[in-house]
XYZ file of C-alpha atoms in Angstrom:
549
model
C -5.395 31.595 23.777
C -3.739 30.485 20.560
C -0.760 28.200 20.136
C 2.682 29.474 21.271
C 4.419 31.727 18.800
C 8.109 32.613 18.328
C 9.184 35.637 20.450
C 10.422 38.576 18.368
C 13.955 39.444 19.403
C 15.187 43.167 19.681
C 17.047 44.506 16.664
C 20.743 44.177 17.664
C 21.932 46.555 14.966
C 19.922 49.411 16.442
C 21.326 48.736 19.934
C 24.918 48.696 18.692
C 24.400 51.911 16.699
C 22.920 53.717 19.743
C 25.756 52.594 22.040
C 28.385 53.645 19.517
C 26.771 57.073 19.219
C 26.817 57.472 23.030
C 30.491 56.503 23.318
C 31.505 58.956 20.579
C 29.541 61.726 22.285
C 31.234 61.019 25.658
C 34.710 60.980 24.152
C 34.057 64.336 22.530
C 32.709 65.770 25.785
C 35.725 64.432 27.796
C 38.180 65.991 25.390
C 36.471 69.347 25.665
C 35.464 69.672 29.360
C 37.443 67.081 31.308
C 36.553 63.684 32.870
C 33.866 64.602 35.423
C 31.449 66.171 33.010
C 32.014 63.160 30.750
C 31.098 60.779 33.548
C 27.951 62.743 34.256
C 27.121 62.683 30.588
C 27.681 58.920 30.487
C 25.217 58.390 33.325
C 22.701 60.647 31.646
C 23.085 58.807 28.306
C 22.603 55.450 30.043
C 19.371 56.684 31.590
C 18.129 57.999 28.237
C 19.005 54.784 26.386
C 17.433 52.595 29.087
C 14.238 54.605 28.987
C 14.143 54.467 25.209
C 14.568 50.718 24.999
C 12.226 50.031 27.869
C 9.469 51.853 26.030
C 10.388 50.195 22.763
C 10.276 46.719 24.313
C 6.947 47.453 25.963
C 5.555 48.594 22.650
C 6.806 45.431 20.969
C 5.290 43.280 23.705
C 1.994 45.079 23.251
C 2.109 44.500 19.512
C 3.003 40.873 20.111
C 0.111 40.406 22.519
C -2.247 42.018 20.014
C -0.935 39.813 17.202
C -1.232 36.768 19.448
C -4.836 37.636 20.281
C -5.709 38.235 16.650
C -4.021 34.981 15.602
C -5.859 33.105 18.360
C -9.102 34.573 17.045
C -8.197 33.404 13.540
C -7.456 29.917 14.883
C -10.642 29.777 16.936
C -12.877 30.746 14.034
C -11.061 28.663 11.430
C -13.270 25.876 9.981
C -10.176 23.672 9.737
C -9.191 21.873 12.929
C -5.954 23.286 14.385
C -3.924 21.881 17.274
C -0.524 22.693 18.759
C 1.716 20.061 20.322
C 4.848 20.516 22.390
C 8.082 18.654 21.736
C 6.714 15.624 23.621
C 3.649 15.442 21.414
C 1.279 16.795 24.113
C -1.569 19.114 23.276
C -1.072 22.766 24.234
C -3.930 24.147 22.146
C -6.948 22.906 20.160
C -9.437 25.101 18.334
C -13.206 24.463 18.306
C -13.121 22.872 14.820
C -10.495 20.372 16.029
C -12.573 19.536 19.086
C -15.662 19.054 16.911
C -13.879 16.406 14.806
C -13.273 14.149 17.787
C -16.103 15.183 20.165
C -14.044 16.053 23.287
C -13.829 19.388 25.075
C -10.601 21.370 25.215
C -9.774 20.207 28.764
C -9.718 16.589 27.608
C -6.925 17.347 25.135
C -4.594 19.705 26.985
C -1.645 17.882 28.494
C -2.373 14.551 26.823
C -0.464 13.211 23.838
C -1.916 12.998 20.374
C -0.854 9.360 20.119
C -2.684 8.307 23.296
C -5.718 10.459 22.586
C -6.855 9.676 19.060
C -4.367 7.427 17.262
C -5.259 3.706 16.979
C -2.668 1.225 18.200
C -1.525 0.185 14.709
C -0.629 3.793 13.754
C 1.013 4.941 16.993
C 4.591 4.156 16.045
C 4.527 5.825 12.586
C 2.778 8.891 14.035
C 5.358 9.170 16.836
C 8.177 8.992 14.292
C 6.588 11.750 12.210
C 6.293 14.086 15.222
C 9.860 13.425 16.398
C 11.298 13.933 12.922
C 9.409 17.201 12.510
C 10.623 18.641 15.853
C 14.222 17.425 15.626
C 15.015 18.004 11.953
C 12.252 20.211 10.660
C 11.477 17.637 7.959
C 7.744 17.604 7.261
C 5.787 14.646 5.854
C 3.373 14.896 2.946
C -0.268 15.456 3.960
C -2.093 12.153 4.364
C -5.266 10.605 5.747
C -5.331 8.777 9.064
C -8.135 6.735 10.556
C -8.502 7.909 14.167
C -10.656 7.438 17.231
C -13.318 9.821 18.480
C -15.245 10.182 21.743
C -18.247 8.171 20.512
C -16.030 5.120 20.027
C -16.289 5.302 16.264
C -13.691 6.122 13.687
C -13.096 9.282 11.687
C -10.787 9.760 8.709
C -8.733 12.928 9.162
C -6.347 14.513 6.685
C -3.328 15.985 8.531
C -1.005 18.810 7.499
C 2.046 19.334 9.735
C 4.210 22.392 10.439
C 6.962 23.063 13.000
C 6.725 25.670 15.817
C 10.123 27.317 16.508
C 11.334 29.112 19.651
C 13.196 32.466 19.686
C 16.451 30.650 19.020
C 15.146 28.943 15.905
C 14.896 25.525 17.543
C 11.864 23.303 17.083
C 9.651 23.425 20.160
C 6.504 21.693 18.871
C 4.257 20.840 15.954
C 1.267 22.649 14.498
C -1.412 20.384 12.981
C -4.152 21.357 10.532
C -6.775 18.600 10.537
C -9.629 18.196 8.035
C -12.393 15.644 8.601
C -12.666 13.766 5.281
C -14.723 10.864 6.612
C -17.671 11.580 4.304
C -15.398 11.884 1.275
C -13.503 8.753 2.253
C -16.733 6.782 2.709
C -18.061 8.067 -0.619
C -14.855 7.088 -2.405
C -14.979 3.697 -0.707
C -18.564 3.155 -1.858
C -17.712 4.335 -5.362
C -14.732 1.980 -5.413
C -16.920 -0.902 -4.295
C -19.509 0.001 -6.916
C -16.763 0.149 -9.565
C -15.535 -3.300 -8.554
C -19.109 -4.593 -8.752
C -19.422 -3.109 -12.243
C -16.183 -4.849 -13.228
C -17.371 -8.217 -11.907
C -20.695 -7.883 -13.719
C -18.969 -6.838 -16.930
C -16.598 -9.802 -16.721
C -19.610 -12.101 -16.385
C -21.386 -10.667 -19.436
C -21.232 -12.738 -22.626
C -20.330 -9.657 -24.690
C -17.211 -7.471 -24.924
C -17.440 -4.543 -22.475
C -15.235 -1.483 -21.981
C -15.390 1.606 -19.756
C -14.369 4.908 -21.332
C -13.517 8.207 -19.594
C -12.958 11.274 -21.792
C -12.675 9.045 -24.841
C -9.991 6.783 -23.349
C -10.242 3.211 -22.132
C -9.910 2.886 -18.351
C -11.026 -0.735 -18.093
C -12.075 -3.599 -20.393
C -13.228 -7.167 -19.856
C -11.434 -10.136 -21.332
C -13.794 -10.458 -24.292
C -13.159 -6.892 -25.468
C -9.412 -7.331 -25.018
C -9.552 -10.483 -27.135
C -11.820 -8.853 -29.733
C -9.525 -5.872 -30.289
C -6.281 -7.826 -29.943
C -4.938 -6.666 -26.554
C -2.906 -9.016 -24.401
C -4.076 -7.638 -21.031
C -6.045 -4.750 -19.561
C -2.902 -2.706 -18.769
C -2.092 -2.809 -22.467
C -5.488 -1.268 -23.282
C -5.809 1.320 -20.498
C -5.150 4.841 -21.721
C -5.680 4.108 -25.398
C -8.141 6.228 -27.354
C -11.236 4.193 -28.156
C -11.876 6.054 -31.411
C -8.720 4.479 -32.874
C -10.563 1.154 -32.911
C -13.496 2.493 -34.910
C -13.406 2.436 -38.727
C -12.518 5.886 -40.051
C -15.816 6.389 -41.871
C -17.699 5.485 -38.677
C -15.872 7.920 -36.373
C -18.335 10.852 -36.685
C -21.129 8.494 -35.675
C -19.001 7.181 -32.817
C -18.465 10.715 -31.497
C -22.213 11.395 -31.545
C -22.882 8.083 -29.805
C -20.477 8.941 -26.971
C -21.977 12.413 -26.541
C -25.482 10.944 -26.221
C -24.285 8.129 -23.960
C -22.821 10.655 -21.503
C -26.396 11.812 -20.828
C -28.548 8.685 -21.202
C -28.390 5.058 -22.382
C -28.055 4.640 -26.152
C -29.848 1.873 -28.040
C -27.651 -0.559 -30.028
C -26.257 0.709 -33.320
C -24.172 -1.156 -35.871
C -20.599 0.021 -36.422
C -17.472 -1.249 -38.115
C -14.641 -1.652 -35.593
C -10.909 -2.082 -36.136
C -8.618 -4.472 -34.306
C -5.020 -3.634 -33.427
C -3.869 -5.417 -36.577
C -6.370 -3.373 -38.665
C -8.851 -6.186 -39.253
C -12.390 -4.908 -39.711
C -15.263 -6.495 -37.855
C -18.950 -5.731 -37.658
C -20.300 -4.943 -34.190
C -23.515 -3.903 -32.525
C -22.592 -1.207 -29.998
C -24.664 0.123 -27.103
C -23.572 2.527 -24.353
C -24.759 3.958 -21.050
C -23.442 6.526 -18.549
C -22.088 5.594 -15.116
C -19.679 6.748 -12.413
C -16.484 4.695 -12.346
C -13.888 5.295 -9.633
C -15.291 8.785 -8.878
C -15.279 9.836 -12.559
C -18.119 10.202 -15.025
C -17.693 7.432 -17.564
C -19.442 5.566 -20.374
C -19.822 1.792 -20.480
C -19.581 0.459 -24.035
C -20.981 -2.966 -24.909
C -19.918 -4.298 -28.319
C -21.502 -7.460 -29.685
C -19.446 -9.042 -32.442
C -21.682 -9.498 -35.497
C -19.051 -11.203 -37.653
C -20.273 -14.694 -36.790
C -23.898 -13.592 -36.954
C -23.461 -12.295 -40.492
C -21.601 -15.453 -41.421
C -24.475 -17.516 -40.015
C -26.967 -15.428 -41.955
C -25.027 -16.110 -45.158
C -24.862 -19.817 -44.343
C -28.583 -19.957 -43.614
C -29.216 -18.371 -47.000
C -26.958 -21.006 -48.526
C -28.938 -23.713 -46.733
C -32.161 -22.239 -48.057
C -30.721 -22.427 -51.561
C -29.638 -26.018 -50.936
C -33.117 -26.909 -49.693
C -34.566 -25.327 -52.820
C -32.122 -27.307 -54.940
C -33.193 -30.476 -53.151
C -36.817 -29.751 -53.905
C -35.890 -28.917 -57.490
C -33.881 -32.145 -57.761
C -36.862 -34.169 -56.572
C -39.101 -32.503 -59.156
C -36.555 -32.888 -61.945
C -36.012 -36.537 -61.037
C -39.735 -37.149 -61.286
C -39.964 -35.377 -64.629
C -36.947 -37.245 -66.013
C -38.219 -40.593 -64.804
C -41.326 -40.562 -67.012
C -39.664 -40.079 -70.398
C -36.798 -42.302 -69.231
C -39.279 -45.160 -68.871
C -40.283 -44.779 -72.534
C -36.627 -44.695 -73.599
C -35.865 -47.783 -71.536
C -38.816 -49.803 -72.918
C -38.171 -48.763 -76.515
C -34.489 -49.653 -76.272
C -35.425 -53.132 -75.039
C -37.885 -53.420 -77.938
C -35.328 -52.177 -80.478
C -32.658 -54.612 -79.265
C -35.066 -57.521 -79.448
C -36.175 -56.537 -82.962
C -32.646 -56.034 -84.268
C -31.412 -59.311 -82.854
C -34.436 -61.066 -84.428
C -33.510 -59.917 -87.938
C -31.520 -62.213 -90.168
C -28.111 -60.855 -90.974
C -28.381 -57.995 -88.412
C -25.350 -55.846 -87.834
C -23.779 -56.668 -84.408
C -22.481 -53.111 -84.179
C -26.030 -51.792 -84.228
C -27.046 -54.196 -81.476
C -24.006 -53.167 -79.404
C -24.824 -49.497 -79.839
C -28.383 -50.107 -78.669
C -27.134 -52.068 -75.674
C -24.710 -49.257 -74.738
C -27.596 -46.815 -74.936
C -29.611 -49.125 -72.667
C -26.729 -49.227 -70.148
C -26.621 -45.431 -70.175
C -30.363 -45.258 -69.632
C -30.050 -47.699 -66.735
C -27.370 -45.530 -65.176
C -29.540 -42.426 -65.526
C -32.363 -44.396 -63.890
C -30.104 -45.271 -60.931
C -28.965 -41.669 -60.542
C -32.551 -40.446 -60.638
C -33.452 -43.054 -58.046
C -30.657 -41.851 -55.735
C -31.671 -38.225 -56.241
C -35.213 -39.059 -55.259
C -33.965 -40.994 -52.232
C -31.678 -38.148 -51.152
C -34.305 -35.412 -51.617
C -37.087 -37.376 -49.948
C -38.063 -35.555 -46.725
C -40.331 -38.219 -45.246
C -39.887 -39.574 -41.727
C -41.055 -43.149 -42.209
C -38.793 -45.870 -40.844
C -38.213 -49.089 -42.730
C -35.667 -51.808 -43.374
C -32.502 -50.297 -44.830
C -29.596 -52.093 -46.463
C -26.639 -49.893 -45.508
C -24.462 -51.242 -48.305
C -27.059 -50.244 -50.893
C -27.298 -46.774 -49.327
C -23.501 -46.413 -49.477
C -23.455 -47.526 -53.112
C -26.146 -44.963 -53.898
C -24.046 -42.191 -52.355
C -21.036 -43.327 -54.400
C -23.069 -43.264 -57.610
C -24.112 -39.649 -57.033
C -20.489 -38.486 -56.705
C -19.073 -41.076 -59.111
C -17.816 -38.479 -61.600
C -15.804 -36.547 -58.989
C -14.519 -39.767 -57.415
C -13.396 -41.149 -60.762
C -10.903 -38.296 -61.261
C -9.569 -37.895 -57.716
C -9.738 -41.110 -55.717
C -9.891 -44.867 -55.760
C -12.777 -46.289 -53.757
C -12.026 -49.481 -51.852
C -15.139 -51.371 -50.741
C -14.510 -53.606 -47.750
C -18.007 -54.858 -47.100
C -18.320 -57.499 -44.419
C -21.401 -59.106 -42.936
C -23.710 -56.202 -42.184
C -27.376 -56.989 -41.513
C -30.029 -54.430 -42.421
C -30.892 -51.654 -39.992
C -34.146 -50.001 -39.026
C -34.159 -46.414 -40.206
C -35.074 -43.738 -42.717
C -33.351 -44.513 -45.997
C -33.323 -40.930 -47.283
C -31.788 -39.498 -44.116
C -29.181 -42.243 -43.866
C -28.341 -41.632 -47.521
C -27.730 -37.980 -46.591
C -25.272 -39.087 -43.879
C -23.169 -41.297 -46.153
C -23.272 -38.864 -49.074
C -21.877 -36.175 -46.756
C -19.152 -38.452 -45.390
C -18.078 -39.549 -48.878
C -18.098 -35.938 -50.121
C -15.967 -34.823 -47.159
C -13.510 -37.656 -47.817
C -13.300 -36.640 -51.474
C -12.591 -32.989 -50.527
C -9.903 -34.072 -48.033
C -8.167 -36.112 -50.727
C -8.335 -33.179 -53.172
C -6.940 -30.751 -50.566
C -3.925 -32.942 -49.997
C -2.905 -32.425 -53.616
C -0.894 -35.648 -53.834
C -2.523 -37.123 -56.926
C -5.181 -39.813 -56.782
C -6.053 -40.662 -53.198
C -7.927 -43.493 -51.578
C -11.339 -43.700 -49.935
C -11.942 -46.929 -48.030
C -15.465 -47.844 -46.930
C -15.916 -50.714 -44.493
C -19.049 -52.361 -43.093
C -19.005 -54.725 -40.138
C -21.144 -56.187 -37.394
C -19.258 -55.490 -34.151
C -20.695 -55.946 -30.648
C -24.236 -56.238 -32.024
C -23.880 -52.905 -33.824
C -23.656 -52.292 -37.567
C -20.488 -50.269 -38.076
C -19.836 -48.274 -41.262
C -16.514 -46.422 -41.542
C -15.386 -43.984 -44.224
C -11.598 -43.547 -44.275
C -9.652 -41.182 -46.526
C -5.993 -40.534 -47.262
C -6.501 -36.769 -47.138
C -5.101 -33.973 -44.981
C -6.771 -35.153 -41.770
C -8.202 -33.051 -38.938
C -5.822 -30.952 -36.769
C -5.736 -32.236 -33.155
C -6.893 -28.886 -31.757
C -10.023 -29.002 -33.965
C -11.044 -32.635 -33.689
C -13.384 -32.005 -30.741
C -15.288 -29.372 -32.733
C -15.876 -31.077 -36.084
C -19.484 -31.953 -35.166
C -20.302 -28.414 -33.958
C -22.772 -26.476 -36.061
C -21.169 -23.970 -38.472
C -17.645 -25.210 -37.742
C -15.671 -26.136 -40.846
C -12.048 -26.729 -41.790
C -12.796 -26.142 -45.464
C -11.958 -23.010 -47.404
C -14.435 -20.146 -47.412
C -17.319 -20.831 -49.764
C -16.696 -24.580 -49.937
C -18.561 -25.684 -46.852
C -21.285 -24.397 -44.547
C -20.087 -26.129 -41.423
C -23.444 -27.880 -41.012
C -22.854 -31.201 -42.786
C -21.313 -33.131 -39.896
C -23.636 -31.522 -37.355
C -26.603 -32.729 -39.412
C -25.006 -36.177 -39.729
C -24.656 -36.452 -35.975
C -28.289 -35.452 -35.439
C -29.522 -38.020 -37.976
C -27.398 -40.826 -36.539
C -28.489 -39.993 -32.976
C -32.126 -39.985 -34.147
C -31.501 -43.594 -35.211
C -30.130 -44.435 -31.761
C -26.572 -44.617 -33.061
C -23.276 -42.804 -32.695
C -20.774 -41.139 -35.015
C -17.110 -40.528 -34.170
C -13.892 -39.414 -35.835
C -10.244 -40.341 -35.504
C -7.375 -38.651 -37.299
C -3.836 -39.790 -36.563
C -1.389 -37.117 -37.700
C -0.471 -37.629 -41.343
C -2.881 -40.530 -41.903
C -6.098 -38.836 -42.998
C -9.378 -39.161 -41.127
C -11.824 -41.964 -40.377
C -15.490 -41.327 -39.609
C -17.340 -44.241 -38.027
C -21.119 -44.648 -37.815
C -22.593 -47.300 -35.483
C -26.305 -48.187 -35.699
C -28.409 -50.931 -34.145
C -29.273 -53.735 -36.609
C -32.835 -54.715 -37.403
C -34.003 -57.169 -34.707
C -34.077 -60.736 -35.880
C -37.434 -61.879 -37.159
C -38.566 -58.306 -37.814
C -38.968 -57.303 -41.437
C -40.649 -54.075 -42.554
C-alpha cells in the first residue's frame, strides 16, 4: 500500500448542468400535461440521475484504486527511499529502499515519528520545525544532507527531499520524503577534503613556491608563491589565470607543460615568469597531477632561479678575482727583479754624482726622487705579494704594519676622496696569517672608502684605531659615509648580501672577513648610528708574552 493520496472530488459543473436540465424538462412537462405527470417525471429523473452518478462514482473509485496500486508499485520498486508522514510526523508508509537505508522492517517504522526513529538528538528540533512548517504553510526547505541513526547503531548520511501531501480540501495532511543514502559519497568527499588539507600543509612546509591549478586557474597557493608573484593573500590569487604570470614568449611551452602534467609528473623546466607588477624572474618549474577537493588538478612547484643566477655570476666574478690575484702575485715577482737593479743603480748614481766636484744639486735631487718612487713601487709590490699569498702559515703579525700596507694599496683612491686619521695606540703583535689579515683590513678600508664616496658630500674621513682592550687587540675602521640601514645591519656578514650598487660588490667581502677573523679566534662586529657612518671592529688575541715566531 502506497502513501495516502488526495481524493478526487466529483465535477460540480457536471452535476449542476444535469440538475438544471432535469428542472427544465419537468417545467415543460408540467405546463403541457399538468402537475401529476410532472411529479412522476421528477421521481423518474431523480432515479436516472442517481443511477448515473452512482456508476460514475464507482468508476472513479475503481480508477483511483488502480492508480493507487500502480503508484504504490512505483514507490515500492523505486531505488530512492520514500516515506510518508502524517501531520504529527509519524510514519504511515516506507518503501523497501527506505527500509534498506536504516536496516529496520516496515513494522518498526509505522506509527513512530521520524524524529524519534532516526534523527540524532542535536538535529531533532530543526527537523521538527521543518516538518511543521511544511504541513502548516506548504513551505518546503532546500534538499540537504542529515547524519542519522540506523539499526546497527552506526550513522548514515541521507539527503532528504521534502514534499507536502494534501487532503481533498487542499489542506496539508502530511509530508512525503525522498531519501538518498549518500554516506559513501560523503565519506569520499571527507577523505578527499582531508587529503587536500594534507597537501596544503605539505606545500606550506616546502621551501619552494607551490600552487594548485584547476582548469588553468589558481585554486590555492602557499605563502612563498604569493610572495613571489606579488599577491597579498591567497584569496587575492584564487581564480586568477596562471598563464598571466608566464612571460608571453613562454606561454606555448606553459600550455604544453600543463597538458603533460595533467597525465603524469613533469620534470623541471626553466621558464620566465611575470610578477603582478610585470617584473620578470627566472624559475625552474615542475608539475604533477593530483585530486584537490574532488577536482582533477595540477600542482605547480616553481623554484626562483634569480638568486641562483646571481650567485653564478658572482662566482664567476670571484673566479676572475682569484685569477687576478694569481696574476698580481706573478706580476709582483716579475717587477721585483728589475726593480732591484733600478734601486741599486739609483743608489750608485746618487753616490757617484754627490762625489763629483761641482755636481749639480738638481741632478742629485732628481735621482733621489726617482729612488723614492722606486721605493714606493717596492712597497706596493710587497703588499701585492702579501695580499695574494695563499699560504696558511701562522706567524707574528704587527697589525699596524698590515693596516698601513692596506692603506698603501688604495692610497690613490683615498687621496682623492677621504682623509685617513691614524689613531694607533699600544697594540702588541698578534699570532696569525699576515696575508689573510691583510685581506681583512684591505676589505674594510675599501668598504669605508666606497661608503664615503656614496655619501657624495666631498672629502670624507676614515679613522683607524688600534687598542689593547680586555687583553684583546682591537682594530676599528670608522667612516663618515652613508652607514648601514638598521633593517640590514644583521645581514651585512651574510654571504652574497651587499648594500652596494649592482656590479660594485659581490656580497662576499664581509663574509670572508668574518671567516678569517673567526679562524684567528677573534670576532668582527659593526655599529652604525643613523647619520654617523659605520664602524667595523676586529678583536684578536695578542701574541702570548714570551712567544716570538
